[in-house]
Coordinates of C-alpha atoms in Angstrom, one line a residue:
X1 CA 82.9 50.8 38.3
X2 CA 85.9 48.7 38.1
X3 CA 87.1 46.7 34.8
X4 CA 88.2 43.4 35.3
X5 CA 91.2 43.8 37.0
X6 CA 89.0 45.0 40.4
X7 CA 86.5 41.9 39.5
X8 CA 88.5 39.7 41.9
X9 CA 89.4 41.6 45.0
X10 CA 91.9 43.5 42.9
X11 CA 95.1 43.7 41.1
X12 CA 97.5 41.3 41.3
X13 CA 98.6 40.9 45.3
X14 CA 101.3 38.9 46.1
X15 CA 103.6 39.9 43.0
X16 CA 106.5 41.8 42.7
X17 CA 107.5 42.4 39.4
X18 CA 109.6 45.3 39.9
X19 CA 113.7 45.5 39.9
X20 CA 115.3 45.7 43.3
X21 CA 116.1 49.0 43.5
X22 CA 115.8 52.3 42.3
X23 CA 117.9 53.2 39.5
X24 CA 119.0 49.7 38.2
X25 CA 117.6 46.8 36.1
X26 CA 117.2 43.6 36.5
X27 CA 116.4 41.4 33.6
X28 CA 113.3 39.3 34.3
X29 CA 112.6 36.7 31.4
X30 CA 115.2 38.9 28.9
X31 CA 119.1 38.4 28.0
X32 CA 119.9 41.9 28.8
X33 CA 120.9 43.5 31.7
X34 CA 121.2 47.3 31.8
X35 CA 122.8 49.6 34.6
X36 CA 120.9 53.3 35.0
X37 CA 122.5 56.4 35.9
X38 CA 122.1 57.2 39.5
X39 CA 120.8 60.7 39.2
X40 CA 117.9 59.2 37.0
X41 CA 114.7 57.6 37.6
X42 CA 113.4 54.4 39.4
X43 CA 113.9 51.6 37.1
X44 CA 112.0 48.7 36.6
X45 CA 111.7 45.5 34.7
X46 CA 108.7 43.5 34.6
X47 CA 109.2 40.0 34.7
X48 CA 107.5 37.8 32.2
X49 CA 105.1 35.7 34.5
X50 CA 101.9 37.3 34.8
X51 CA 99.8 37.4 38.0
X52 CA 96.4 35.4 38.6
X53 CA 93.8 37.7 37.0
X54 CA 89.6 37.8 37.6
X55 CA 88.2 34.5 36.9
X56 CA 84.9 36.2 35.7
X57 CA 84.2 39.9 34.4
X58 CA 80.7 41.3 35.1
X59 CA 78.2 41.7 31.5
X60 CA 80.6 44.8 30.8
X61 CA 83.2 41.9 29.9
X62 CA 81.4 41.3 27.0
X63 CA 82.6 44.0 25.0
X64 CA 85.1 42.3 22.7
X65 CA 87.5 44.3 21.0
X66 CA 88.8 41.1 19.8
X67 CA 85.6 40.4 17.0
X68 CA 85.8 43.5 16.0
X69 CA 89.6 43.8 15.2
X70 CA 90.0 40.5 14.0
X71 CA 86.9 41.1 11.8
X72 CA 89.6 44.1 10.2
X73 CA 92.4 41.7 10.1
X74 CA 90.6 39.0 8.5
X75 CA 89.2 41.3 5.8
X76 CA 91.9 43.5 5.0
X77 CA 93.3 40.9 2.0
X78 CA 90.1 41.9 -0.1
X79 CA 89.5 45.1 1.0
X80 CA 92.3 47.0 2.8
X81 CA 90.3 48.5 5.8
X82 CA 87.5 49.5 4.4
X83 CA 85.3 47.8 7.0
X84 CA 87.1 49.6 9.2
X85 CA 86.6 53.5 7.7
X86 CA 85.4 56.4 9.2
X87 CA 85.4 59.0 6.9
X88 CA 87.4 60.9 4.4
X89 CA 90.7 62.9 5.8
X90 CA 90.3 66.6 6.1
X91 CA 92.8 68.6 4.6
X92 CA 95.1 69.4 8.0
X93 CA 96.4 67.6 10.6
X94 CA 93.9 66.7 13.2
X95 CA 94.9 67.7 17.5
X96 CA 97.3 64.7 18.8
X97 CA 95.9 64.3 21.8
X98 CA 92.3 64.2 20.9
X99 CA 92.3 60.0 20.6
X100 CA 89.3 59.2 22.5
X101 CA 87.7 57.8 19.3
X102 CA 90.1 54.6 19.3
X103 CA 88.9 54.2 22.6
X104 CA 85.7 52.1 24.0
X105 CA 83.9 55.1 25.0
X106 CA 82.7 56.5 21.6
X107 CA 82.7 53.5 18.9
X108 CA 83.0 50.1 21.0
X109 CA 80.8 48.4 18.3
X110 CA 79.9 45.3 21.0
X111 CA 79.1 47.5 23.8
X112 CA 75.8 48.4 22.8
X113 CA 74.9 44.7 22.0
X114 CA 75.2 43.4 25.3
X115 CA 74.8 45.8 27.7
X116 CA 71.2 45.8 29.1
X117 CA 69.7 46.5 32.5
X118 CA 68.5 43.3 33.0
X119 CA 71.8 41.8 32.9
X120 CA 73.3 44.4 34.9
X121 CA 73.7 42.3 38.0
X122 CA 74.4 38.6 36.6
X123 CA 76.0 35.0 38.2
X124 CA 79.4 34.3 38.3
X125 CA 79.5 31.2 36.0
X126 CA 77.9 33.3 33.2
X127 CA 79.9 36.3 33.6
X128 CA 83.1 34.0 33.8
X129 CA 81.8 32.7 30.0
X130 CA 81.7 35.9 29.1
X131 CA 85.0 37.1 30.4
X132 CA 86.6 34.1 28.7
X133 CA 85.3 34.7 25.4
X134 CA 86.1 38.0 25.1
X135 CA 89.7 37.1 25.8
X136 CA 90.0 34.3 23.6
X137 CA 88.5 36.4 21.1
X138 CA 91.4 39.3 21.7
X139 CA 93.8 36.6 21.5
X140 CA 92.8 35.0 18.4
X141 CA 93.2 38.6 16.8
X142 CA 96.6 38.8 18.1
X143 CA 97.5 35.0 17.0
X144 CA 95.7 35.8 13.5
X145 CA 98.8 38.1 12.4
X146 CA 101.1 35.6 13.2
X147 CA 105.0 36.0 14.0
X148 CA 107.1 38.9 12.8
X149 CA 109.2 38.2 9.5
X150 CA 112.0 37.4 11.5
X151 CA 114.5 39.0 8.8
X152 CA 112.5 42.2 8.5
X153 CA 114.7 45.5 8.9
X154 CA 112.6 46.7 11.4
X155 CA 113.5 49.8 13.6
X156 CA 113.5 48.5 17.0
X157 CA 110.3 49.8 18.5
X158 CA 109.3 51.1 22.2
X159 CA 105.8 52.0 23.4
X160 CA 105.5 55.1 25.4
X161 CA 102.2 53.2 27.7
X162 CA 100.9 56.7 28.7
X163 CA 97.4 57.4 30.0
X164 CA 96.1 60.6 28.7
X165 CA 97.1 63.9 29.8
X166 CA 100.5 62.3 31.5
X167 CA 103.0 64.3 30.2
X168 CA 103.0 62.1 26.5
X169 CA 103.0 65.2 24.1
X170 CA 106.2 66.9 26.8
X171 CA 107.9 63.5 26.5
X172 CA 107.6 63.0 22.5
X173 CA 108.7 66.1 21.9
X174 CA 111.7 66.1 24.3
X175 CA 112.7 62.7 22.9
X176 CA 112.3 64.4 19.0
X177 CA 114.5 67.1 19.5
X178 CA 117.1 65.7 22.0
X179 CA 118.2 63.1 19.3
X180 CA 117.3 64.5 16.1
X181 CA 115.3 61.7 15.3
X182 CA 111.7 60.9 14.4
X183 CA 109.7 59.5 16.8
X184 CA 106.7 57.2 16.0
X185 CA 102.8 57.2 17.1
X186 CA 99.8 54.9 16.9
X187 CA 97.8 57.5 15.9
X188 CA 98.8 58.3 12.2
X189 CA 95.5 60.0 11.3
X190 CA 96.6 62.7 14.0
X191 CA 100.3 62.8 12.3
X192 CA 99.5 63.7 8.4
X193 CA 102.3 64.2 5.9
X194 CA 102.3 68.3 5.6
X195 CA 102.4 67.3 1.9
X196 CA 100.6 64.3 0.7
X197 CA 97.8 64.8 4.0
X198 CA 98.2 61.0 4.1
X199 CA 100.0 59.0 7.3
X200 CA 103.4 58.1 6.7
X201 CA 104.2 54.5 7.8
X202 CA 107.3 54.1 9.9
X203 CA 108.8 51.4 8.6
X204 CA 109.9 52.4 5.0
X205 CA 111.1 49.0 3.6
X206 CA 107.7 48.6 1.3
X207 CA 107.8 44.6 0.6
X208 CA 108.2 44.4 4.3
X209 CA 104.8 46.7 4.9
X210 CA 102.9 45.4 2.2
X211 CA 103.5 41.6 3.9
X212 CA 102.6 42.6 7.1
X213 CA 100.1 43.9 5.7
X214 CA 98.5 40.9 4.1
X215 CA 99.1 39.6 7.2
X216 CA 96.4 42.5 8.7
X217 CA 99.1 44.1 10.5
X218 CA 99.7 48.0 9.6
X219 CA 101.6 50.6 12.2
X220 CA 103.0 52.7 13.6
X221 CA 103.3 55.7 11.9
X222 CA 105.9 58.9 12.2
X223 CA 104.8 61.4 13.9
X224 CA 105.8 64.5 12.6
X225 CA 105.3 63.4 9.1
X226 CA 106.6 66.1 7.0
X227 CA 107.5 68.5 9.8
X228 CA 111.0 69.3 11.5
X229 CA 113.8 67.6 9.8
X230 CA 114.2 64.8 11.4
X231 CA 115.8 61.1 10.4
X232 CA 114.7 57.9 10.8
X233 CA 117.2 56.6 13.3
X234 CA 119.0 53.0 12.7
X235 CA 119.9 52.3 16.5
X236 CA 118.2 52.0 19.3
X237 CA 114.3 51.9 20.0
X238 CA 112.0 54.3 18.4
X239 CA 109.3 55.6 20.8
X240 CA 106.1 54.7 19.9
X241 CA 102.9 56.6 21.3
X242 CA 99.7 54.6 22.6
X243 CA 97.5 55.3 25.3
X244 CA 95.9 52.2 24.7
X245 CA 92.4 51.4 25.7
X246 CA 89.9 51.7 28.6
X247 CA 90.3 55.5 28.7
X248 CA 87.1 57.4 27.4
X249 CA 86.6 60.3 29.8
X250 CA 82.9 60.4 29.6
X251 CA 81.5 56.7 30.0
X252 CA 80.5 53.8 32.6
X253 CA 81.7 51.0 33.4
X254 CA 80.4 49.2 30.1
X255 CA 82.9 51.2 28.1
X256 CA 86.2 51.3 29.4
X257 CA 86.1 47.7 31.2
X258 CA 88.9 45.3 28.7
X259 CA 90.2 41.8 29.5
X260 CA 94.5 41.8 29.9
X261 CA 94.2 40.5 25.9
X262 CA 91.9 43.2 24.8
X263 CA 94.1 46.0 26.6
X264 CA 97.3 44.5 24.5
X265 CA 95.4 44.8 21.4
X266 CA 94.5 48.3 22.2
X267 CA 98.1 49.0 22.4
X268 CA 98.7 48.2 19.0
X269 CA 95.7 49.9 17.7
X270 CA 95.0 53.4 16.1
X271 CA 94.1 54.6 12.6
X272 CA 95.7 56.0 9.3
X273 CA 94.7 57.5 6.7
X274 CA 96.3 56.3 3.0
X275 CA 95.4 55.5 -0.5
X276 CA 94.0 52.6 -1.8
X277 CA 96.4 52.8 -5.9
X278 CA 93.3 50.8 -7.3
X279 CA 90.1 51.8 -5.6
X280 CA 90.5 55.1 -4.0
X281 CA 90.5 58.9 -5.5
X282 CA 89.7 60.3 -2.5
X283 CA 92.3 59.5 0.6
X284 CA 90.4 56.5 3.5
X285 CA 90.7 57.1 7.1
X286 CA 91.0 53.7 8.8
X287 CA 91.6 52.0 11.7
X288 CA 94.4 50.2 12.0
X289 CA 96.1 47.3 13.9
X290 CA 99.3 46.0 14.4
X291 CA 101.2 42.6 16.1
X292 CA 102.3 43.8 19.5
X293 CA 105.1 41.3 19.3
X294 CA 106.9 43.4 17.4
X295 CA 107.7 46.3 20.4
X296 CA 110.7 45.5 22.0
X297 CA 110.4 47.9 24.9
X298 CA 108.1 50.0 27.0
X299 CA 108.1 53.3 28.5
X300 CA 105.4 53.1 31.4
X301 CA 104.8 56.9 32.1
X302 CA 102.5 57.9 35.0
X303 CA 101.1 61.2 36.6
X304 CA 100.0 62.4 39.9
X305 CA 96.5 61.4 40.1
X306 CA 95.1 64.5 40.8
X307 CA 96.6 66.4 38.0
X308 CA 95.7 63.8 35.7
X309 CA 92.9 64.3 36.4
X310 CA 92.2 67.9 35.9
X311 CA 94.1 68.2 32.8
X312 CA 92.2 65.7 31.2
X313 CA 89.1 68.1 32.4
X314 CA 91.7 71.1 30.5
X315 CA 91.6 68.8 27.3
X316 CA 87.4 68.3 27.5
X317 CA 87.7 72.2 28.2
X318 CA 89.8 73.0 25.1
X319 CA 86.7 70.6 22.9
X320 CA 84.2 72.7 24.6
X321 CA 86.2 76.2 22.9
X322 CA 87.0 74.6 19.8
X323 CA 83.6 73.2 19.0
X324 CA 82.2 76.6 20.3
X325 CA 80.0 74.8 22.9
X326 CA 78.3 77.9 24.4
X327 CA 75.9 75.9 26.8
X328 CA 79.0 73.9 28.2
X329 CA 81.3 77.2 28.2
X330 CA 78.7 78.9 30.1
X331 CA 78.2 76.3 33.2
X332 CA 81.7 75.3 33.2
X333 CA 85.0 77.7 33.6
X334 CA 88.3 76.5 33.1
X335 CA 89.2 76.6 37.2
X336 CA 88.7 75.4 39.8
X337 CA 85.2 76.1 40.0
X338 CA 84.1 74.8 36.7
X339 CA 85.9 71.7 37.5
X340 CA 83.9 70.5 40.4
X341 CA 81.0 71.8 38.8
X342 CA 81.6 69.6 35.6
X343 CA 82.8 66.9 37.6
X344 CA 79.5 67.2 40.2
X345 CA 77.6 66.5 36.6
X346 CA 79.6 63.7 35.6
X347 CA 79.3 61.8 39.0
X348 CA 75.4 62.1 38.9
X349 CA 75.5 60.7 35.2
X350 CA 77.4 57.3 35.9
X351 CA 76.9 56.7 39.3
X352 CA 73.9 54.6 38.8
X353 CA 76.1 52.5 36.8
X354 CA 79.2 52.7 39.0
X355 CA 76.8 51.4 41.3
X356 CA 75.2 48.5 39.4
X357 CA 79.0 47.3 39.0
X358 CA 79.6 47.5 42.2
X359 CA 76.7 45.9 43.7
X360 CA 77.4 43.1 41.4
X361 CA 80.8 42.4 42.2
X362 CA 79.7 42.5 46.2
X363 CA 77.5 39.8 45.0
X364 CA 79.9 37.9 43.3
X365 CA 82.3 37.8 46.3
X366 CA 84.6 41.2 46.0
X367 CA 83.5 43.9 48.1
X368 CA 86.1 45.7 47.7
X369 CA 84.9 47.9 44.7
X370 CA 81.8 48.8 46.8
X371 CA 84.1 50.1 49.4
X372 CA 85.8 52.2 47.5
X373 CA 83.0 53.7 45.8
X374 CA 81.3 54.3 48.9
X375 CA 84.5 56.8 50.0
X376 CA 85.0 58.5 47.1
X377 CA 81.1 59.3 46.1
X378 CA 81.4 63.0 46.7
X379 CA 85.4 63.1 45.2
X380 CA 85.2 65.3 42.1
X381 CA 85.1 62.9 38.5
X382 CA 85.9 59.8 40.9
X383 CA 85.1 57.3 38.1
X384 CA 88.3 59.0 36.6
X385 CA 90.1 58.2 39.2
X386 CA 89.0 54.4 38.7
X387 CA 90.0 54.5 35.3
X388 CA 92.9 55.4 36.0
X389 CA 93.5 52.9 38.2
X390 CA 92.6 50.2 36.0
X391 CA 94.7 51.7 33.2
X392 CA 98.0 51.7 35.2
X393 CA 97.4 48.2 36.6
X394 CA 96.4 46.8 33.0
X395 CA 100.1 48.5 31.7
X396 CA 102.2 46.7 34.7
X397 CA 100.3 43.2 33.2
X398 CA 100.4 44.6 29.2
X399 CA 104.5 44.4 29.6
X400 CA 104.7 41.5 31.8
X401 CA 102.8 39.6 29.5
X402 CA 104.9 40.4 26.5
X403 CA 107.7 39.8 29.1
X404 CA 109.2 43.1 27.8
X405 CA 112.0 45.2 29.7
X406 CA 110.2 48.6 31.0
X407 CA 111.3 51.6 32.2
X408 CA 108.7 53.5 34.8
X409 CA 108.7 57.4 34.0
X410 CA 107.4 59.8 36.1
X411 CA 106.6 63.1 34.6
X412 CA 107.4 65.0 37.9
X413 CA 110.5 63.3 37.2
X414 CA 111.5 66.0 35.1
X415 CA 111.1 68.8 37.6
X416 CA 113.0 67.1 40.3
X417 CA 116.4 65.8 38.1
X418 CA 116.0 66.6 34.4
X419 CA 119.2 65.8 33.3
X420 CA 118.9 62.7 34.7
X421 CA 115.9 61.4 33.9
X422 CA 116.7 62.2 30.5
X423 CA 119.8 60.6 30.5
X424 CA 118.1 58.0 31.8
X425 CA 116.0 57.9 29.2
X426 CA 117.7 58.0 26.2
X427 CA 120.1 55.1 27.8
X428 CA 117.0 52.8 28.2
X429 CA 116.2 54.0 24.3
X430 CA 119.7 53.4 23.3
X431 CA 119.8 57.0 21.7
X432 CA 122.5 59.2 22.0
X433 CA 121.9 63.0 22.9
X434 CA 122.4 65.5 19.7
X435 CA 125.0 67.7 20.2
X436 CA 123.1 71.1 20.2
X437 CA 120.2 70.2 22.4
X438 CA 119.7 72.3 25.0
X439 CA 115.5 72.5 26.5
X440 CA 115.0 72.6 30.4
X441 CA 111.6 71.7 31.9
X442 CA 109.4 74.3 32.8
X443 CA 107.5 73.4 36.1
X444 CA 103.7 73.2 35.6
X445 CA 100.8 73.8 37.5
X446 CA 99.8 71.1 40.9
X447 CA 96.3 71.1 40.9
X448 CA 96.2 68.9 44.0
X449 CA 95.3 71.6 47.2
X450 CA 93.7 73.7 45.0
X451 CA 91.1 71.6 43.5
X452 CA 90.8 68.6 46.0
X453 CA 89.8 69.1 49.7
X454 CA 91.7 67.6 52.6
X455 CA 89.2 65.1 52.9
X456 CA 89.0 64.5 49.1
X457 CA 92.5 63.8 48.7
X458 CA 92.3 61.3 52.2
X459 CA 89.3 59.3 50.2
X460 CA 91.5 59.1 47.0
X461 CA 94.0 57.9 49.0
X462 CA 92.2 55.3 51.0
X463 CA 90.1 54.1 47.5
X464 CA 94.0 53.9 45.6
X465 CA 95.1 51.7 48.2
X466 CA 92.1 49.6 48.1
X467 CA 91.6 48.7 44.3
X468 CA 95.4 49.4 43.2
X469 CA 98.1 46.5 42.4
X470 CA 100.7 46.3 45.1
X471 CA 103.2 47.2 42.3
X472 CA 100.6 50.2 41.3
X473 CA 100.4 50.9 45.1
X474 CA 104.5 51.0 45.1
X475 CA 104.6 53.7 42.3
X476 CA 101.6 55.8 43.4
X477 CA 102.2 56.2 47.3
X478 CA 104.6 58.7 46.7
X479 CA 101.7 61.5 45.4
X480 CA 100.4 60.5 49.2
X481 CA 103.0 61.2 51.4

């Protein structure tokens, strides 16, 4: 079930590390203070003193991200990346949101070496180990790239923290063409130069990225490389795209569980693809890794559960045309009957596992992931709804950590006071608003009465309010009004 941030009775109760009100900020470990338009958004700023977090994590926690990123970092003097490569690039631009490879659910290289069924259910002292050597691992990753060059003529950068299927692509986009500038992404493998086919590092001072380099630190990347003509901008913060880690929409516990150091360093992760001027005809995909110290800012963006939900079953959908899956196209429609149907399938896969998890937590003193399971059993792709969960709470600790002002985005924002919220937005970016933009949102679909029963959507409620953050619980309580 639950990653580590459910391991101890959950989140991180007793905090408060919003601002005091909606629509301003207050500057929490940071020499700024900003004011927000009224019309806009809920503001927030994360202070920078983290919460008390699990003291163990069950065998899951043994996954270590850290090993095999620092592994990349450490090797990249001798061999840029090559460790690290998964294949040659194809000749056109791959889909944006199709990232789940980056994620724990299809290449976590540690997963696979721990996990066993006889260690399902283990002690607290051992799993404690375990947790802590994960994070230290993570940590030493993080600490291995060192400081930035503090004279580097960096653009400022902001992370847009978005869990998949939020409303990232609407929000890049909107931010693109409503200054005129280019905005940045993890992901440069999905963002090829319409020219060269390569990725197309943001920062285009070249001494600067070929030390950080050395240093085993490489990202972001523009995102539209080649495309629209857009500038790089030399004010202001550049949004950045990550959807971090612990996401994989088709995996158990063992795959998406990450300690609070692990998640950071996910953040910073994603892939190019480039060419190596001494050993390389063909171009190198790679994964890549940068120092998260270098993001200034953070755009926390989150979606109504329930329509998360079934647009990331839209996205698998989409995989299933593309790849012409005929078996899977022929069980599953796109609506709401394919959707339970799929879902139905998924449950019955991983709820052995959920189970496991949960039955060892209970044993280790937190009951509460057992509770929740036990209400939301029959809710349509519930372990979704856990990652999801998990994911929010691991961004409200990402930022506090890095003690880094945030600004919380919803996307139904949009519909209610676009003009605000994007005034809001581009004041928190410190990016002015081209002259000739004019766009208007276009409502989208709810999903929530039409897919979720009455008594799914109580369950939901009840297990959100269980396992989520009070600060989660702030944020999300108004999708259960």
């Amino acid at each position: 079930m639950l990653p580590s941030k459910f391991a101890n009775g959950g989140g991180h109760e007793g905090s408060s590390h919003h601002g005091s009100g909606n629509g301003n900020f207050r500057p929490m470990n940071v020499s700024q203070s900003y004011a927000a338009s009224e019309e806009g958004p809920a503001l927030n700023i994360l202070p920078g003193s983290p919460p008390l977090f699990s003291l163990m994590r069950f065998v899951v926690g043994a996954i270590t991200i850290g090993l095999v990123v620092g592994s990349i970092a450490a090797g990249v003097r001798d061999q840029p990346f090559q460790s690290g490569s998964v294949g040659v690039a194809g000749g056109s631009n791959i889909d944006d949101d199709a990232v789940g490879r980056y994620d724990d659910g299809d290449d976590a290289v540690g997963s696979r070496q721990h996990w066993t069924k006889a260690n399902t259910i283990i002690d607290a002292e051992k799993a404690a180990a375990m947790e802590k050597e994960a994070e230290e691992d993570a940590k030493a990753a993080i600490e291995r790239m060192g400081d930035p060059l503090p004279d580097s003529p960096y653009p400022r950068l902001a992370w847009l923290l978005s869990f998949p299927n939020s409303g990232t692509s609407y929000t890049m986009k909107l931010i693109e063409t409503a200054t005129g500038h280019h905005v940045a992404s993890n992901y440069g493998d999905h963002n090829l130069h319409k020219v060269t086919k390569l990725s197309e590092p943001f920062f285009e001072n070249e001494k600067v990225f070929n030390d950080m380099r050395q240093r085993g630190s490489i990202g972001p990347f523009i995102a539209d490389a080649g495309g629209k003509k857009m500038t790089r901008t030399d004010s202001g913060y550049v949004i950045t795209k990550t959807h971090c880690g612990g996401y994989c929409f088709k995996c158990a516990p063992k795959k998406y569980t990450l300690t609070d150091s692990e998640f950071i360093l996910k953040c910073a992760s994603g892939g190019w693809v480039y060419k190596d001027d001494f050993k390389s005809v063909e171009p190198i995909t790679a994964k890549t890794v940068y120092d998260p110290k270098i993001i200034q800012r953070s755009v926390h963006l989150i979606r109504s559960p329930y329509d998360n939900m079934v647009s990331r079953y839209h996205l698998e959908h989409n995989h299933m045309e593309r790849f012409d899956r005929q078996k899977d196209l022929a069980k599953y429609d796109r609506e709401r009957a394919g959707f339970r149907k799929f879902c139905k399938d998924l449950n019955k896969q991983y709820d052995k596992e959920e189970q496991e998890f949960a039955l060892a937590a209970k044993k280790n003193g937190n009951d509460k992931l057992k509770k929740a399971l036990d209400i939301v059993k029959d809710v349509p792709c519930y372990e979704d709804l856990f990652k999801y969960i998990n994911w929010h709470d691991h961004a409200f600790t990402a930022t506090a950590k890095l003690k880094m002002p945030t600004l919380i985005l919803h996307y139904n924002d949009y519909e209610t006071d676009f003009d605000g919220t994007l005034e809001t937005l581009l004041e928190f970016l410190e990016q002015p608003l081209a002259s000739d933009f004019t766009k208007e949102f276009i409502e989208g679909k709810s999903y929530e009465e039409e897919f979720f029963t009455e008594d799914e959507r109580k369950a939901v409620k009840k297990a959100t309010k269980i396992l989520a953050s009070d600060e989660l619980w702030k944020e999300l309580s108004r999708y259960f009004s």
